[in-house]
mmCIF file of C-alpha atoms in Angstrom:
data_model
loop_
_atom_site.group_PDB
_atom_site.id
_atom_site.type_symbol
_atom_site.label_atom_id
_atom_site.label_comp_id
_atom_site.label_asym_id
_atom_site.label_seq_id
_atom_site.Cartn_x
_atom_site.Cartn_y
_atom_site.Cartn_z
ATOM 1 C CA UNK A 393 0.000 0.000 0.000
ATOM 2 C CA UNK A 394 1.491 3.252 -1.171
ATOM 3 C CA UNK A 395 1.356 6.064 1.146
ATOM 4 C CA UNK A 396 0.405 9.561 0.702
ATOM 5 C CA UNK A 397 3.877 11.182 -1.747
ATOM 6 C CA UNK A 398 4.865 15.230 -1.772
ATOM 7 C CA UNK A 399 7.430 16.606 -4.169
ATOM 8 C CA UNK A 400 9.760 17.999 -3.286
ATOM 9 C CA UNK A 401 10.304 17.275 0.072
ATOM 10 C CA UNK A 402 12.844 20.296 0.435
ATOM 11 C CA UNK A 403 12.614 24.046 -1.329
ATOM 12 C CA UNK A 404 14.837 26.281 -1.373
ATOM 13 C CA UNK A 405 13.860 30.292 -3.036
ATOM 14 C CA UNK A 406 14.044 33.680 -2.939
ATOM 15 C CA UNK A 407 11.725 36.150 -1.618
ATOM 16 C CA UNK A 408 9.579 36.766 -4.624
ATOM 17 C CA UNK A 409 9.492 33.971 -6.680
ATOM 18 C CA UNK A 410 6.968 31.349 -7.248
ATOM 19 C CA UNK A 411 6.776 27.839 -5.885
ATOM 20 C CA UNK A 412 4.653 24.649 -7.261
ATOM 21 C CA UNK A 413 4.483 21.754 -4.832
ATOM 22 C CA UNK A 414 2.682 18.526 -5.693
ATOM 23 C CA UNK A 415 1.072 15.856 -3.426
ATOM 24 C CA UNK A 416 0.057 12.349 -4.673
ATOM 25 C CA UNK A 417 -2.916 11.254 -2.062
ATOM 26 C CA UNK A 418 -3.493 7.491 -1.423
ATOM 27 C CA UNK A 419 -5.104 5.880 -5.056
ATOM 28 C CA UNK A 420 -8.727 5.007 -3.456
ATOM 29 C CA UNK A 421 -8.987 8.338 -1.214
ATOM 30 C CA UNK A 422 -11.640 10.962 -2.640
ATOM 31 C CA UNK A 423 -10.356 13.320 -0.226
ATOM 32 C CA UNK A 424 -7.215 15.802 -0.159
ATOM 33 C CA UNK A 425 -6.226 18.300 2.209
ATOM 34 C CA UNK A 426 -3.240 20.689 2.770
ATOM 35 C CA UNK A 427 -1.893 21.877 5.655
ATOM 36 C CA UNK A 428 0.791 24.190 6.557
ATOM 37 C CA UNK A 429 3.393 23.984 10.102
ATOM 38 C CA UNK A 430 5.694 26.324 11.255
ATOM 39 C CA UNK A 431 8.402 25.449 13.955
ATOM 40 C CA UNK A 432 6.928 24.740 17.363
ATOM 41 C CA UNK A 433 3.202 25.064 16.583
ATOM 42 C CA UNK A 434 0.968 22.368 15.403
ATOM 43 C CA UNK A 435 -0.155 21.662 11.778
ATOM 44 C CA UNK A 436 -3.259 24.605 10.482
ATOM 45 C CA UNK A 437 -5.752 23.765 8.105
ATOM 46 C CA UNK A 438 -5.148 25.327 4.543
ATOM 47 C CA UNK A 439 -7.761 24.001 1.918
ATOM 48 C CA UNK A 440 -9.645 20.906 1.294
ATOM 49 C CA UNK A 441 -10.506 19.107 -2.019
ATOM 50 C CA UNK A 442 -13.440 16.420 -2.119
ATOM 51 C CA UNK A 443 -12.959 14.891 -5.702
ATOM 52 C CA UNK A 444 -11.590 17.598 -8.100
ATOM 53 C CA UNK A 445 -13.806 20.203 -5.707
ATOM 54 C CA UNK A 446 -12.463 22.331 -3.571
ATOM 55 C CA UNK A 447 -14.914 22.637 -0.595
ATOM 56 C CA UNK A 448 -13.084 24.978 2.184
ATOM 57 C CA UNK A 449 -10.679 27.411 2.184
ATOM 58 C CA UNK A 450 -8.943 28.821 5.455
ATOM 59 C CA UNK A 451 -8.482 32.935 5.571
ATOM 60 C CA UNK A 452 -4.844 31.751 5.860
ATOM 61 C CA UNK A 453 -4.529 31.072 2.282
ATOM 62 C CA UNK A 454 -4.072 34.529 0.896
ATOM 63 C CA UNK A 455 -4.786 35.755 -2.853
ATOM 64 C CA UNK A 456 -1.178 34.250 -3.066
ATOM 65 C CA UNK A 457 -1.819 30.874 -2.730
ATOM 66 C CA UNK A 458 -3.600 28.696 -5.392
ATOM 67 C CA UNK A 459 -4.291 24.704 -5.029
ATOM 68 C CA UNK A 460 -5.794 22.248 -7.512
ATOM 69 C CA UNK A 461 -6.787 18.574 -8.239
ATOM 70 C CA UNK A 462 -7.615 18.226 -11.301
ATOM 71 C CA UNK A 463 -9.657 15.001 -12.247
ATOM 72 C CA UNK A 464 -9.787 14.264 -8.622
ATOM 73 C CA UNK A 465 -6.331 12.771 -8.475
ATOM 74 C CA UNK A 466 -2.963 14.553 -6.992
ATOM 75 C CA UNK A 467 -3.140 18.206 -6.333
ATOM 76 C CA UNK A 468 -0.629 20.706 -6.471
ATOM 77 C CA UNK A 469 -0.287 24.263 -4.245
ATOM 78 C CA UNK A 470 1.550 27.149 -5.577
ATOM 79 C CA UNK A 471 2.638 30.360 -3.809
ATOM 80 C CA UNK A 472 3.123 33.343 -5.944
ATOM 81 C CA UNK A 473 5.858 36.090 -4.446
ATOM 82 C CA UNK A 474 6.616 34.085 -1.957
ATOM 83 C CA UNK A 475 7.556 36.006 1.580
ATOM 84 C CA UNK A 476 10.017 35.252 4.269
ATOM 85 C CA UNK A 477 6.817 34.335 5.913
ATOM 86 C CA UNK A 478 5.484 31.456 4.442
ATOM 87 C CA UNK A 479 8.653 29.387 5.247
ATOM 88 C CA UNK A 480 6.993 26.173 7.016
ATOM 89 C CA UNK A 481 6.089 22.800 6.049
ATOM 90 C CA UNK A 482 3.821 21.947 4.390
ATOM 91 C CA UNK A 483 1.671 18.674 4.647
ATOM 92 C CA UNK A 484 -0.747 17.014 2.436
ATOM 93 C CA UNK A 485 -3.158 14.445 3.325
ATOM 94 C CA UNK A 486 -5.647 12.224 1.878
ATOM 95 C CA UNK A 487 -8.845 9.926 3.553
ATOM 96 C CA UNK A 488 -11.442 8.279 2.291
ATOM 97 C CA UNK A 489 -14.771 9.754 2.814
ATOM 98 C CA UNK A 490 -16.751 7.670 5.448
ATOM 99 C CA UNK A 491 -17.539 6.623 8.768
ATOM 100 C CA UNK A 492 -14.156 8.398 10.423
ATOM 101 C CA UNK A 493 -12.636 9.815 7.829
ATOM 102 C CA UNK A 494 -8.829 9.135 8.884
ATOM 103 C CA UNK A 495 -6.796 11.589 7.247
ATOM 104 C CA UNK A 496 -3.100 10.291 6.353
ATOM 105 C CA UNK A 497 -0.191 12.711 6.133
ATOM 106 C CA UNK A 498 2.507 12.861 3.873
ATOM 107 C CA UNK A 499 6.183 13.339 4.615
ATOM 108 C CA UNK A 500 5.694 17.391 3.867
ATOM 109 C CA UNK A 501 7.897 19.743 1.536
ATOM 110 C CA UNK A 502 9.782 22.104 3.528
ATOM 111 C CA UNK A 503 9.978 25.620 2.040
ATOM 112 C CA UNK A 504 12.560 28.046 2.613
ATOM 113 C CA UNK A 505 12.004 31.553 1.426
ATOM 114 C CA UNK A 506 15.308 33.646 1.781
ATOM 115 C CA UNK B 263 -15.420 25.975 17.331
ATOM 116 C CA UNK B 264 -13.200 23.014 18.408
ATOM 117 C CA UNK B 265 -10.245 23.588 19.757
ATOM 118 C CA UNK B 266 -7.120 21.063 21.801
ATOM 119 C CA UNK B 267 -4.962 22.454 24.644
ATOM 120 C CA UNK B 268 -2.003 20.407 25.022
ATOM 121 C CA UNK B 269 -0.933 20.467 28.486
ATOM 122 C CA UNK B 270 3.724 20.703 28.654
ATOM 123 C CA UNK B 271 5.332 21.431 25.629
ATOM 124 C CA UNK B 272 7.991 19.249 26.842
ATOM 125 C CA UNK B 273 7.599 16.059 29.059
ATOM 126 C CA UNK B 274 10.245 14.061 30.032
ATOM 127 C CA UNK B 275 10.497 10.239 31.048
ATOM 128 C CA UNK B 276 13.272 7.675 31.828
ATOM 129 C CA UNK B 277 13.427 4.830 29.505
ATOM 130 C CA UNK B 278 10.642 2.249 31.053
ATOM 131 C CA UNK B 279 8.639 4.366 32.451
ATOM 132 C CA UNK B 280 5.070 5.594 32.340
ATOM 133 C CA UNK B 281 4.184 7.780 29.291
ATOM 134 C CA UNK B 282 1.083 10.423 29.566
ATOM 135 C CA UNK B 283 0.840 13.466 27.455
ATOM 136 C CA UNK B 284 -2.231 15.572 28.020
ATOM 137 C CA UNK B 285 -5.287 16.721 25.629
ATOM 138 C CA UNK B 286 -8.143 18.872 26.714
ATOM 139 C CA UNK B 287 -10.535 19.335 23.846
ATOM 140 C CA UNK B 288 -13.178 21.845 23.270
ATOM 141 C CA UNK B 289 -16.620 20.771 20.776
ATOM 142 C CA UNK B 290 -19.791 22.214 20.130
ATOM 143 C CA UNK B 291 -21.021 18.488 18.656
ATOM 144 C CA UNK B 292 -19.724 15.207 19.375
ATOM 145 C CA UNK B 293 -15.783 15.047 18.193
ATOM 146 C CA UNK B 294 -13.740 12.215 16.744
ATOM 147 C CA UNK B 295 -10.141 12.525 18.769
ATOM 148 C CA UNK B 296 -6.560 11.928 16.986
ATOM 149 C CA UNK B 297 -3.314 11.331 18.326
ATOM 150 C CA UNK B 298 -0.620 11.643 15.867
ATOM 151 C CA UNK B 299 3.280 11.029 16.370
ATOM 152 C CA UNK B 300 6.010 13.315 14.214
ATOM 153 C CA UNK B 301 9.506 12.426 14.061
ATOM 154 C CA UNK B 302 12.364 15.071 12.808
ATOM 155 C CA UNK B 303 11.906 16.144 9.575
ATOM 156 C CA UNK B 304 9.103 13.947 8.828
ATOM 157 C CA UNK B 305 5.162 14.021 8.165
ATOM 158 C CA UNK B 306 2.694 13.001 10.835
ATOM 159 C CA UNK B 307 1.762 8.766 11.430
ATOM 160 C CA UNK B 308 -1.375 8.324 13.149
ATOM 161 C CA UNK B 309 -1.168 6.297 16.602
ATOM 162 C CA UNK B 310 -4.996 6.013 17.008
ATOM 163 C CA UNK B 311 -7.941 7.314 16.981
ATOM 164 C CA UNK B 312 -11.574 7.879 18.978
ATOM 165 C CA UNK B 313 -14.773 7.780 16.636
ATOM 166 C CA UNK B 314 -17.763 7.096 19.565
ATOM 167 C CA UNK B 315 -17.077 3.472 19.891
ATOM 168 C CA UNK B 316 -15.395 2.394 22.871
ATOM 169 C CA UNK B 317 -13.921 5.206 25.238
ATOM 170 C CA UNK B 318 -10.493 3.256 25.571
ATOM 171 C CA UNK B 319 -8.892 3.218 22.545
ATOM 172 C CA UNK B 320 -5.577 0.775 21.938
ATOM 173 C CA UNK B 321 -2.875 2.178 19.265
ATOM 174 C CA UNK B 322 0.522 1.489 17.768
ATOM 175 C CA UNK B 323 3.583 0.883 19.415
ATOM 176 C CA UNK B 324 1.800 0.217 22.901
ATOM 177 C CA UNK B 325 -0.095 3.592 22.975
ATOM 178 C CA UNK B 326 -3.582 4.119 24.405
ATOM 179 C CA UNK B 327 -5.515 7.022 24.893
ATOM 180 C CA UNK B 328 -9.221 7.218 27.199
ATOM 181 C CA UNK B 329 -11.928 9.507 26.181
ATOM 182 C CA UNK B 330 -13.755 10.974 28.963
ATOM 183 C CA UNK B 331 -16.805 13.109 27.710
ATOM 184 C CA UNK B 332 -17.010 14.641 31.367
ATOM 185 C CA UNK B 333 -13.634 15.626 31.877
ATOM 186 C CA UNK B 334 -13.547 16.709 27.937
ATOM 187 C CA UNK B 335 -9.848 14.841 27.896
ATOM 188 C CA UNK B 336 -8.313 12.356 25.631
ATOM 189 C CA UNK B 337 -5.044 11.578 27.411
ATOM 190 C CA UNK B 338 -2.424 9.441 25.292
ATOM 191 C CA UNK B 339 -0.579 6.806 27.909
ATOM 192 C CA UNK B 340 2.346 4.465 27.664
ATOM 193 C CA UNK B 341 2.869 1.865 30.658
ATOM 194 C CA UNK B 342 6.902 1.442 29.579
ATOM 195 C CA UNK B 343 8.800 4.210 27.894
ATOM 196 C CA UNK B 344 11.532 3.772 24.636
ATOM 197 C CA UNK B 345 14.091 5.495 23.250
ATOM 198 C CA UNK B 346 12.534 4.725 20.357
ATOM 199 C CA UNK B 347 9.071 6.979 20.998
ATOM 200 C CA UNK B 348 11.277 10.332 21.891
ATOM 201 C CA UNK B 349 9.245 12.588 19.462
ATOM 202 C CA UNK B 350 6.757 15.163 18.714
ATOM 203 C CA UNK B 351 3.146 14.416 19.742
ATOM 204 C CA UNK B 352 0.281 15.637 18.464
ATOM 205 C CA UNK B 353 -3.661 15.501 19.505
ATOM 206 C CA UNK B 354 -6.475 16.643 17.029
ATOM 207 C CA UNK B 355 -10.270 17.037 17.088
ATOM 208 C CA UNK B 356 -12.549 16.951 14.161
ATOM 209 C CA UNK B 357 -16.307 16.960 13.959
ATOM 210 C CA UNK B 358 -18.394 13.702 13.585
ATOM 211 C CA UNK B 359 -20.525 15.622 10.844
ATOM 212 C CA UNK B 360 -19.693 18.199 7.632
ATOM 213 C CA UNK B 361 -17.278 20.072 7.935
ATOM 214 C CA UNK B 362 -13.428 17.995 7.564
ATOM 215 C CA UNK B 363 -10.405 19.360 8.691
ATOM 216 C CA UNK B 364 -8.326 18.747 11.698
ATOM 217 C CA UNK B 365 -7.451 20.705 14.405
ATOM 218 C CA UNK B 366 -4.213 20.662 16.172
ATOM 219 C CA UNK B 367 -2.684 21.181 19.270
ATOM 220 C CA UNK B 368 0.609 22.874 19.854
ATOM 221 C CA UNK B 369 2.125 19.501 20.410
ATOM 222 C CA UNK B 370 4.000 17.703 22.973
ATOM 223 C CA UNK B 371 7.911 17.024 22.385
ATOM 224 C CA UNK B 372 8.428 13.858 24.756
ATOM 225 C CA UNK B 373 11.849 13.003 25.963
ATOM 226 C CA UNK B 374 13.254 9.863 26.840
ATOM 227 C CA UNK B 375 16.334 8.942 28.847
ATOM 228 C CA UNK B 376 18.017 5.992 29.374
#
């Protein structure tokens, strides 16, 4: 059983330039979610994607964030100008809609905005 | 709202003995309750989970965790420390119904001597 993938796990960029990440969900799991951790605090919610819809967005995902699944399959997340500020990791996860809904995390992609 | 207060950033055991790291949760409607283990660098694994079956709920790697609706706590316990568990812990609540994403605590870094 293949586990949730993210690409790449480590970024590197300048202030101002634009980053693409990707996550590949679990192949039966309907459901995607992103989240985003910075040092010391827990993960916070970014977006959530049931199929190729994306149902909720958190007022932490600014006009400078963008994240897609199209045909209901992996989903990417792009930051535009990036800031100093939106160093952190971020996680993907997928679940399959139903009774509990367990959501499983990937190994994250760690961006670093110099 | 929901909301998780993780009492002790840090907690710190001696190799064999007891583990508990503490979650106070807050729910307007009937929660499911995560605990959720992160090692360096890594994403999150899931240790176990509460979804209003039975109150005691066994995990991985020897972990348990007890909801108690009264107290509003879902305490994560270990009878015998290892080296091996020295890592970041996280609890999470998410609602039963609608709405999907997790909420985190601040996590728990637990430390383990020999």
């Amino acid at each position: 059983d293949t586990g949730v993938s993210q690409d790449p796990r480590h970024k590197i960029t300048k202030r101002g330039q634009n980053v693409t990440f990707r996550c590949d969900p679990i192949s039966e799991h309907n459901r995607l979610y992103w989240y985003r951790q910075t040092l010391g605090q827990g993960p916070e919610f970014l977006t959530y994607f049931q199929n190729e819809a994306q149902l909720e967005k958190s007022r932490l995902l600014s006009d400078r964030f963008s994240a897609e699944r199209p045909k209901g399959s992996f989903s990417t997340l792009e930051i535009q100008r990036t800031e100093q500020g939106d160093s952190a990791m971020y996680l993907c996860a997928s679940s399959l809609e139903g009774i509990s809904d367990t959501q499983y995390f990937g190994p994250g992609t760690r961006l670093t905005v110099l | 709202a929901q909301s998780v207060t993780q009492l002790g950033s840090h907690v710190s055991v001696s190799e064999g003995a007891l583990v508990l790291l503490r979650c106070n949760y807050s729910s307007s409607v009937p929660p499911y309750l995560f605990w959720y283990v992160q090692y360096p660098n890594q994403g999150l694994q899931l240790l176990l989970k509460y979804t209003s079956a039975a109150t005691l709920v066994k995990g991985i790697n020897g972990f348990e965790a007890e909801f108690k609706k009264s107290e509003t706590s879902f305490h994560l316990t270990k009878p015998s420390a290892h080296m091996s568990d020295a890592a970041e812990y996280f609890c999470a609540v998410k609602r039963n119904t609608g709405f999907q994403k997790l909420v985190f605590g601040t996590g728990t870094r637990l430390l383990v001597s020999p």
